[in-house]
Tab-separated table of C-alpha atoms and ligand atoms in Angstrom:
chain	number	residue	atom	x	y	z
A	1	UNK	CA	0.000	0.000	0.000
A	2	UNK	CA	1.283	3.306	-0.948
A	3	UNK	CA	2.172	5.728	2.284
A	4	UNK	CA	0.211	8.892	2.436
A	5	UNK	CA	2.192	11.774	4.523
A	6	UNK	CA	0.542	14.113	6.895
A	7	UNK	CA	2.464	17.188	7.952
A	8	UNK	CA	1.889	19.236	10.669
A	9	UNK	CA	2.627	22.097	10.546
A	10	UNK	CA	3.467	24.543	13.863
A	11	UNK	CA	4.865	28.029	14.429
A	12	UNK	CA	6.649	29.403	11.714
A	13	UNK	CA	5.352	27.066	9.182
A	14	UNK	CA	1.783	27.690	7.646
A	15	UNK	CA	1.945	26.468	4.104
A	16	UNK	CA	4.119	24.410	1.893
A	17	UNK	CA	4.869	24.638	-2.041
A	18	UNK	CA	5.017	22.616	-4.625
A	19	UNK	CA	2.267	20.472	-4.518
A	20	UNK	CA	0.877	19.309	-7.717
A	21	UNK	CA	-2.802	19.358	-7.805
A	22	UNK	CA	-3.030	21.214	-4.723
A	23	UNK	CA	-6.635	21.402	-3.457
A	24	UNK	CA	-7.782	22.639	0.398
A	25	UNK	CA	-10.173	20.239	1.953
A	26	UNK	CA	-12.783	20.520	4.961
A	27	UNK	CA	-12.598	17.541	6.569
A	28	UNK	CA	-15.939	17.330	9.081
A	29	UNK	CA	-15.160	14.684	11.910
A	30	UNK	CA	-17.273	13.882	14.950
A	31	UNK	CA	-14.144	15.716	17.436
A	32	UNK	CA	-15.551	18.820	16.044
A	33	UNK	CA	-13.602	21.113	13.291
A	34	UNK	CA	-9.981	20.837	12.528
A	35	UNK	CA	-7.660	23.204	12.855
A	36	UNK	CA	-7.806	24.564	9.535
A	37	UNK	CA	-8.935	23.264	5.893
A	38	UNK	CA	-6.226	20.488	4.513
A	39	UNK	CA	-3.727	21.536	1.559
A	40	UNK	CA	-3.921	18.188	-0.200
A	41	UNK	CA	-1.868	17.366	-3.099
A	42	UNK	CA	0.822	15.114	-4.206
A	43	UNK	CA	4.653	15.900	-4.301
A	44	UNK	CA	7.250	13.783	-6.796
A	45	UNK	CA	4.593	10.837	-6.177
A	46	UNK	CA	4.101	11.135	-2.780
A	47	UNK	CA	0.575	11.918	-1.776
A	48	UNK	CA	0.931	14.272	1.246
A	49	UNK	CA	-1.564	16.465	3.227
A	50	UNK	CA	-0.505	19.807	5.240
A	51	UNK	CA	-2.021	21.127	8.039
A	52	UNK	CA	-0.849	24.409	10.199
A	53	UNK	CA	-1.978	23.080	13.648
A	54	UNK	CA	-2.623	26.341	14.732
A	55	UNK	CA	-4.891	27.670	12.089
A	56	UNK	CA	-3.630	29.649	8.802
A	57	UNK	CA	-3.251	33.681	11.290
A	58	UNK	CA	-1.826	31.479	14.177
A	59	UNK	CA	-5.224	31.536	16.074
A	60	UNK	CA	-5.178	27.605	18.361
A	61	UNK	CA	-3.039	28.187	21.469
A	62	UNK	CA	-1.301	24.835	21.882
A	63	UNK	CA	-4.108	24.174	24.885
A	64	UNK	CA	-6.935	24.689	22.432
A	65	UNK	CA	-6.011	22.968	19.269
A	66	UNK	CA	-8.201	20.596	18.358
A	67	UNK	CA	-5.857	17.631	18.639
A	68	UNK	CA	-8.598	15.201	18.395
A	69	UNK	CA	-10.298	16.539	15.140
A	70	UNK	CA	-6.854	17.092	13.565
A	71	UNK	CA	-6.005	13.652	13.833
A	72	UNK	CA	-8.858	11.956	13.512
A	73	UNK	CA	-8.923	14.195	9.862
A	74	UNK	CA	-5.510	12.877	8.760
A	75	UNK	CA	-6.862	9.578	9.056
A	76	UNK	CA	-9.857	9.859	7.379
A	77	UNK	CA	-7.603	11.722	4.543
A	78	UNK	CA	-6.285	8.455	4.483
A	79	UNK	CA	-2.955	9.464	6.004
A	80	UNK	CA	-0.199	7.002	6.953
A	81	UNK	CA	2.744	8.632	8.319
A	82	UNK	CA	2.251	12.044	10.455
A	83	UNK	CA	5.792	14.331	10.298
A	84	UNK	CA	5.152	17.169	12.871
A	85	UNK	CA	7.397	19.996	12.528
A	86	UNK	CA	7.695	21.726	15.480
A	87	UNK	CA	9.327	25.066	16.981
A	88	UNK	CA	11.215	24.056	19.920
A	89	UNK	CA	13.821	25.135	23.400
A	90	UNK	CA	16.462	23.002	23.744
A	91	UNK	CA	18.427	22.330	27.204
A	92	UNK	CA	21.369	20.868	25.221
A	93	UNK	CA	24.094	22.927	24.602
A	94	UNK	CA	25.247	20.933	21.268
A	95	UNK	CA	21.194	21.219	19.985
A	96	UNK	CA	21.715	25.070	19.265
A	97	UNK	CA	19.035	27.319	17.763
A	98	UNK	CA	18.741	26.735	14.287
A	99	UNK	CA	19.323	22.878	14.448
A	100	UNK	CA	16.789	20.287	13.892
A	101	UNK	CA	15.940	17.443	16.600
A	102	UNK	CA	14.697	13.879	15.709
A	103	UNK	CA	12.579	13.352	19.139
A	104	UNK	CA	11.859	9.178	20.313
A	105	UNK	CA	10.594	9.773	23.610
A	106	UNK	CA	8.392	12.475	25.281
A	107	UNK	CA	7.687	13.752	29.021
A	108	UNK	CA	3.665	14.652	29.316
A	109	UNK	CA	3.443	17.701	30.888
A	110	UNK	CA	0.265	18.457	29.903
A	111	UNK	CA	-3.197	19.334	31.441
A	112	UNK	CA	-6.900	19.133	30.948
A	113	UNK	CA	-6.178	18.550	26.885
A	114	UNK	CA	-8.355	15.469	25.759
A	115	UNK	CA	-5.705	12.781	25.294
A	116	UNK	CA	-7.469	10.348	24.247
A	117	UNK	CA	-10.318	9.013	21.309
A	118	UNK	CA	-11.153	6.277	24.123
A	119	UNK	CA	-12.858	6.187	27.344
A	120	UNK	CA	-15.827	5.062	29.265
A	121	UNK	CA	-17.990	2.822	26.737
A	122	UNK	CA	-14.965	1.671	24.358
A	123	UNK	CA	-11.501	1.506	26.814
A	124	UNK	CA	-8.092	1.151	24.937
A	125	UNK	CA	-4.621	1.065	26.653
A	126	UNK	CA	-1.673	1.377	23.735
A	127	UNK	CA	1.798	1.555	24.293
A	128	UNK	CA	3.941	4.790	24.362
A	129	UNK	CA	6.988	2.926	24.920
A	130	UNK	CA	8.727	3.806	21.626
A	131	UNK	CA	6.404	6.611	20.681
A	132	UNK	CA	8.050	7.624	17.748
A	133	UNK	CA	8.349	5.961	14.544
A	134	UNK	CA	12.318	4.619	13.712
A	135	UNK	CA	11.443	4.527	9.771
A	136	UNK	CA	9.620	7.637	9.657
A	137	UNK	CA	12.688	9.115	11.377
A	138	UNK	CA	15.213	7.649	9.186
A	139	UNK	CA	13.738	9.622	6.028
A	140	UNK	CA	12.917	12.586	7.638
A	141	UNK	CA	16.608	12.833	9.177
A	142	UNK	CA	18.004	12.123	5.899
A	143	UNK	CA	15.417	14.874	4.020
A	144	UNK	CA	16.660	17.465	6.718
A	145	UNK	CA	20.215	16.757	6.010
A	146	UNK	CA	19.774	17.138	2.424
A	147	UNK	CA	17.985	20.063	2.953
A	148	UNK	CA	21.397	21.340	4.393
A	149	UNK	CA	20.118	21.409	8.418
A	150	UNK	CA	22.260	20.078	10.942
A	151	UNK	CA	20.646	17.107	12.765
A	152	UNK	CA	20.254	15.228	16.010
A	153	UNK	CA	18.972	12.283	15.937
A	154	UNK	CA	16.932	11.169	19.308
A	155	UNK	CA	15.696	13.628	22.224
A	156	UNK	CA	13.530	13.371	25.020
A	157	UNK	CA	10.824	16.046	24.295
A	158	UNK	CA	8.877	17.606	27.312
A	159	UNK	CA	5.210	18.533	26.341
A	160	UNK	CA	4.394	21.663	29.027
A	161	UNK	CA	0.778	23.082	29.116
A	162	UNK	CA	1.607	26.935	28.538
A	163	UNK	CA	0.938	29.597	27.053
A	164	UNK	CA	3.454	30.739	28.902
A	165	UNK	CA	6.963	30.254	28.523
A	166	UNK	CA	8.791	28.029	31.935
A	167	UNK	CA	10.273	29.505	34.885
A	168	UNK	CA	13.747	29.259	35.644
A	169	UNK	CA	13.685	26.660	37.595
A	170	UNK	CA	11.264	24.717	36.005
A	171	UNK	CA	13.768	25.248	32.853
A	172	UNK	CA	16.704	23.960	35.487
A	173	UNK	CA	14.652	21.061	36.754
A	174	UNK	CA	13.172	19.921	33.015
A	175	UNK	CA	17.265	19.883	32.270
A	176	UNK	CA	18.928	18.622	35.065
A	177	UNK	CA	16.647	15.977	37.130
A	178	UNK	CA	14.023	15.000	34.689
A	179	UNK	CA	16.534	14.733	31.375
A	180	UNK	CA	14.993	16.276	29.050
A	181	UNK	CA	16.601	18.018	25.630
A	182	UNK	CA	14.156	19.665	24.109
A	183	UNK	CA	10.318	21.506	25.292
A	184	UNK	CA	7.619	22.584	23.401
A	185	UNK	CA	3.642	22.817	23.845
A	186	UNK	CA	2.092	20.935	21.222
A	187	UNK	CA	3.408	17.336	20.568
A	188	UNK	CA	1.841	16.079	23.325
A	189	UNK	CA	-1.449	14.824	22.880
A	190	UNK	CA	-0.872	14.395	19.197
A	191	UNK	CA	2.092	11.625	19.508
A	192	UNK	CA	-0.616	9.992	21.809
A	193	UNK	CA	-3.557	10.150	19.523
A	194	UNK	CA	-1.384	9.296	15.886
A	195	UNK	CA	-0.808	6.093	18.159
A	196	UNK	CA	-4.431	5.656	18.678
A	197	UNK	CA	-5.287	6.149	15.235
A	198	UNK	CA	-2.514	3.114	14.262
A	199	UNK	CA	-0.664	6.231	12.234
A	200	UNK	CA	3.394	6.154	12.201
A	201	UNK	CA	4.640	9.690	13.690
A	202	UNK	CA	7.658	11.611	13.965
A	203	UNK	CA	8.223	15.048	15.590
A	204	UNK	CA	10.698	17.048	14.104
A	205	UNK	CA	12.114	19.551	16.504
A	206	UNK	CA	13.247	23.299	14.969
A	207	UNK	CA	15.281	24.582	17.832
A	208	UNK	CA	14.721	27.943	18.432
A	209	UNK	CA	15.688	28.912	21.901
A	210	UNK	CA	17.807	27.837	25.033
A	211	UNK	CA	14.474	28.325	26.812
A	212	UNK	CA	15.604	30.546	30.374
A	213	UNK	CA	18.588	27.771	31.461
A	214	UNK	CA	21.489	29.029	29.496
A	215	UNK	CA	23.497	31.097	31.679
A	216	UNK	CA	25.182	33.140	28.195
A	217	UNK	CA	21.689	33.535	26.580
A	218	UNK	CA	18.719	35.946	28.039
A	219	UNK	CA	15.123	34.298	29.085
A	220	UNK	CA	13.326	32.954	25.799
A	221	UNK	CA	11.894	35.358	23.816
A	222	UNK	CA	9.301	35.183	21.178
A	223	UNK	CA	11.458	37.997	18.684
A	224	UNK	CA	14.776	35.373	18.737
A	225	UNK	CA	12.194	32.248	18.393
A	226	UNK	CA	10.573	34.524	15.051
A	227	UNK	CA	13.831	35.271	13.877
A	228	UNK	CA	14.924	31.836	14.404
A	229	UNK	CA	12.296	30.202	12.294
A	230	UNK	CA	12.501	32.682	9.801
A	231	UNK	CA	16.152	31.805	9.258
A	232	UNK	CA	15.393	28.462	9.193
A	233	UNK	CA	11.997	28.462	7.240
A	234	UNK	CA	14.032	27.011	4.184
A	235	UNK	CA	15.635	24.109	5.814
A	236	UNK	CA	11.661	22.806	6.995
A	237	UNK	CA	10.425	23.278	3.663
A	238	UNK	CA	13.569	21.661	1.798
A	239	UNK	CA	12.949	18.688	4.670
A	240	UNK	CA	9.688	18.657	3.071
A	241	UNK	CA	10.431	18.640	-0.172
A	242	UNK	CA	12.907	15.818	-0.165
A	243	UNK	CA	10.965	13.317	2.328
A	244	UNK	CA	9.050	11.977	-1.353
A	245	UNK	CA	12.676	10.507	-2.193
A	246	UNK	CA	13.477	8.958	1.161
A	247	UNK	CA	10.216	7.666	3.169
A	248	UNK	CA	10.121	3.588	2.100
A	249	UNK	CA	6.679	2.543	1.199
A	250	UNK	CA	7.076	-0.416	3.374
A	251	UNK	CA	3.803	-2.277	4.614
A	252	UNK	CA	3.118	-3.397	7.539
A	253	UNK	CA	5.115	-0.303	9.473
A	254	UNK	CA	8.256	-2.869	10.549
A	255	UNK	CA	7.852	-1.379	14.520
A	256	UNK	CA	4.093	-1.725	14.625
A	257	UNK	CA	2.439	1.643	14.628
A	258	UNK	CA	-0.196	0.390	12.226
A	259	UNK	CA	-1.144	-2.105	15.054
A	260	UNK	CA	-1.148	-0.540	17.759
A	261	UNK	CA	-4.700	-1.162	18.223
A	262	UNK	CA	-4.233	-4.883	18.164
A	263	UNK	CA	-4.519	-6.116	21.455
A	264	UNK	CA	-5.539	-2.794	23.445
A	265	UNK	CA	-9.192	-2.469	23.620
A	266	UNK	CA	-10.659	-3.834	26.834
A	267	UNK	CA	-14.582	-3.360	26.691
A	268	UNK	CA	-16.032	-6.780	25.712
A	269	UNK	CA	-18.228	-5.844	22.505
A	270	UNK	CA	-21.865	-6.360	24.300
A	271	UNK	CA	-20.857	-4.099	26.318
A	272	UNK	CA	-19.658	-1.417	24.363
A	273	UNK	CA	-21.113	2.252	23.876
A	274	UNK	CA	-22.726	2.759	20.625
A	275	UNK	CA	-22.402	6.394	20.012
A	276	UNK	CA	-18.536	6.376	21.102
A	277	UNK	CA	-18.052	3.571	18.462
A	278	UNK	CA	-19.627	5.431	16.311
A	279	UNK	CA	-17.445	8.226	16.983
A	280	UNK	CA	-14.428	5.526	16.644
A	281	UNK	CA	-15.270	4.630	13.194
A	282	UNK	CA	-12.150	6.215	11.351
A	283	UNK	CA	-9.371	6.352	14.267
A	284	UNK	CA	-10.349	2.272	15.128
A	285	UNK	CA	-12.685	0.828	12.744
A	286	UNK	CA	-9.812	-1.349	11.448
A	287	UNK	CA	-10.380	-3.342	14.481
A	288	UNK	CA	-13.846	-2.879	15.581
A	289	UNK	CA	-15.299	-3.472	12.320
A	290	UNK	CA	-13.288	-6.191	12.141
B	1	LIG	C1	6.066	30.500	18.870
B	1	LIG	S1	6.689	30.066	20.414
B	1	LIG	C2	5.647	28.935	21.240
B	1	LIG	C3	4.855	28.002	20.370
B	1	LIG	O1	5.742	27.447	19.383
B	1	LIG	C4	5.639	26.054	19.430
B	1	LIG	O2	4.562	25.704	18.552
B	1	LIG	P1	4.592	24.476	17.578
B	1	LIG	O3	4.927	23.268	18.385
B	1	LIG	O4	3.224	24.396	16.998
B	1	LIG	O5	5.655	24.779	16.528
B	1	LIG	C5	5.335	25.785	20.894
B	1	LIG	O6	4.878	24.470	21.107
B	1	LIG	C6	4.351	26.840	21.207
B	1	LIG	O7	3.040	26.485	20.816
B	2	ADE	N1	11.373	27.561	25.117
B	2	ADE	C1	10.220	27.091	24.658
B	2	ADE	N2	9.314	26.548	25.516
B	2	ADE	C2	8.147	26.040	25.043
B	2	ADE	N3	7.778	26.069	23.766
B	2	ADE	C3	8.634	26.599	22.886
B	2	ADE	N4	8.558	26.755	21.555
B	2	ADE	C4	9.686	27.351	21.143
B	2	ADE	N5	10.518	27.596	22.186
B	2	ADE	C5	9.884	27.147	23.287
């Protein structure tokens, strides 16, 4: 089966060129309205479908974008593999503004965001073990070197509610007891719900800041993180642009992310809510319908 690739888009990045047969698509879903119409269209073969996760004007704050429509869209759209390409602090010294960060794991900071398609009536439990895909990240590291970016591959991402940037020493304590490299506000519930919907992800982190840690560098600022991504706009798009050449079209997904469904849900079917299946019928019908 051919791979379909989702993008998601975040700040910095709210369109992508080149698309032949480019066409923008409402995509209705029973999680209420995406974040914005798709940009659909297909890219030296590869079908692909963009979406800025904060709306074309920047108007979702990362607690209020609809994480649950967006996904549940992609995978209606018939998406396969979800590249999120995210502006990001780093606590790393060598992962320096500018640089681009392959994250595998993730801390959940988060709170009150729906994190979940399931719950009482239909009760899944997937794994977040590894919960990043290892051959979505091998083409997307190789499209962002070709693009000319300089690359890290593997980071521990922490997820943090916001809007509002960390204190010091919740920078200091993210850094130096918890381990993380890099933080953001948006990855987290979507890495959790592209599981749920059996759909390969990668988040690709655009450092922009040191965050407030960095004794040399001033508290983050949201001028140097504009200024950042504007230097670096061309390295995201050239990522883009050269992922058609690299992503294999392998099927099954070798780690398992198209099966992650497999052996999670828990509610016997008689006893199973009707109007949350119903509301299930994209992210899991692979399984229920089964
Ligand atoms: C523009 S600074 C804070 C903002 O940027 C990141 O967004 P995204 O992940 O969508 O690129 C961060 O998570 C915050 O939402
Ligand atoms: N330092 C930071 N903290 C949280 N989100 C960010 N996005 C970009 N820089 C950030």
């Amino acid at each position: 089966m051919a791979r379909k690739l989702g993008i998601l888009g975040g700040s910095g990045l709210y369109e992508i060129e080149g698309l032949q047969g480019a066409a923008w698509t409402e995509v209705e879903t029973p999680w209420g309205k995406p974040s914005d119409a798709f940009f659909t269209g297909s890219l030296n073969g590869l079908d692909l479908v963009f979406l800025p996760r904060h709306g074309s004007g920047h108007v979702h704050a990362p607690g209020d974008v609809p994480y649950r429509a967006n996904i549940d869209a992609m995978k209606r759209l018939g998406v396969t593999d979800i590249l999120s390409i995210s502006a990001c602090g780093s606590f790393r010294e060598e992962m320096a503004p500018g640089d681009f960060v392959a994250i595998d794991q993730f801390i959940d900071r988060t709170v009150g965001r729906p994190s979940s398609f399931f719950g009482s009536g239909c009760v899944a439990h997937v794994s977040m073990a590894h919960p990043t895909c290892p051959r979505l990240a091998r083409a997307a590291v190789a499209a962002a070197r070709e693009a000319g970016a300089t690359v890290h591959e593997g980071g521990t991402y922490l997820a943090m509610e916001g809007p509002q940037f960390s204190s010091l020493a919740e920078s200091r304590m993210y850094r130096e007891s918890w381990g993380a490299d890099i933080i953001g506000m948006t990855n987290m519930p979507e890495a959790k719900l592209a599981r749920e919907a059996e759909i390969c992800f990668l988040t690709l982190a655009m450092v922009t800041d040191y965050d407030s840690w960095h004794p040399d560098h001033g508290s983050v600022d949201i001028r140097e993180i504009l200024a950042t991504l504007a230097a670096n706009a061309g390295h995201a798009k050239g990522t883009v642009a050269a992922m058609p050449g690299l992503l294999d079209h392998e099927t099954p997904c070798p780690h398992g992310c198209d099966r992650a469904l497999e052996h999670a849900i828990m509610t016997k079917p008689a006893a199973r809510d009707p109007a949350l299946l119903a509301k299930l019928s994209a992210v899991a019908g692979r399984v229920l319908e089964a």
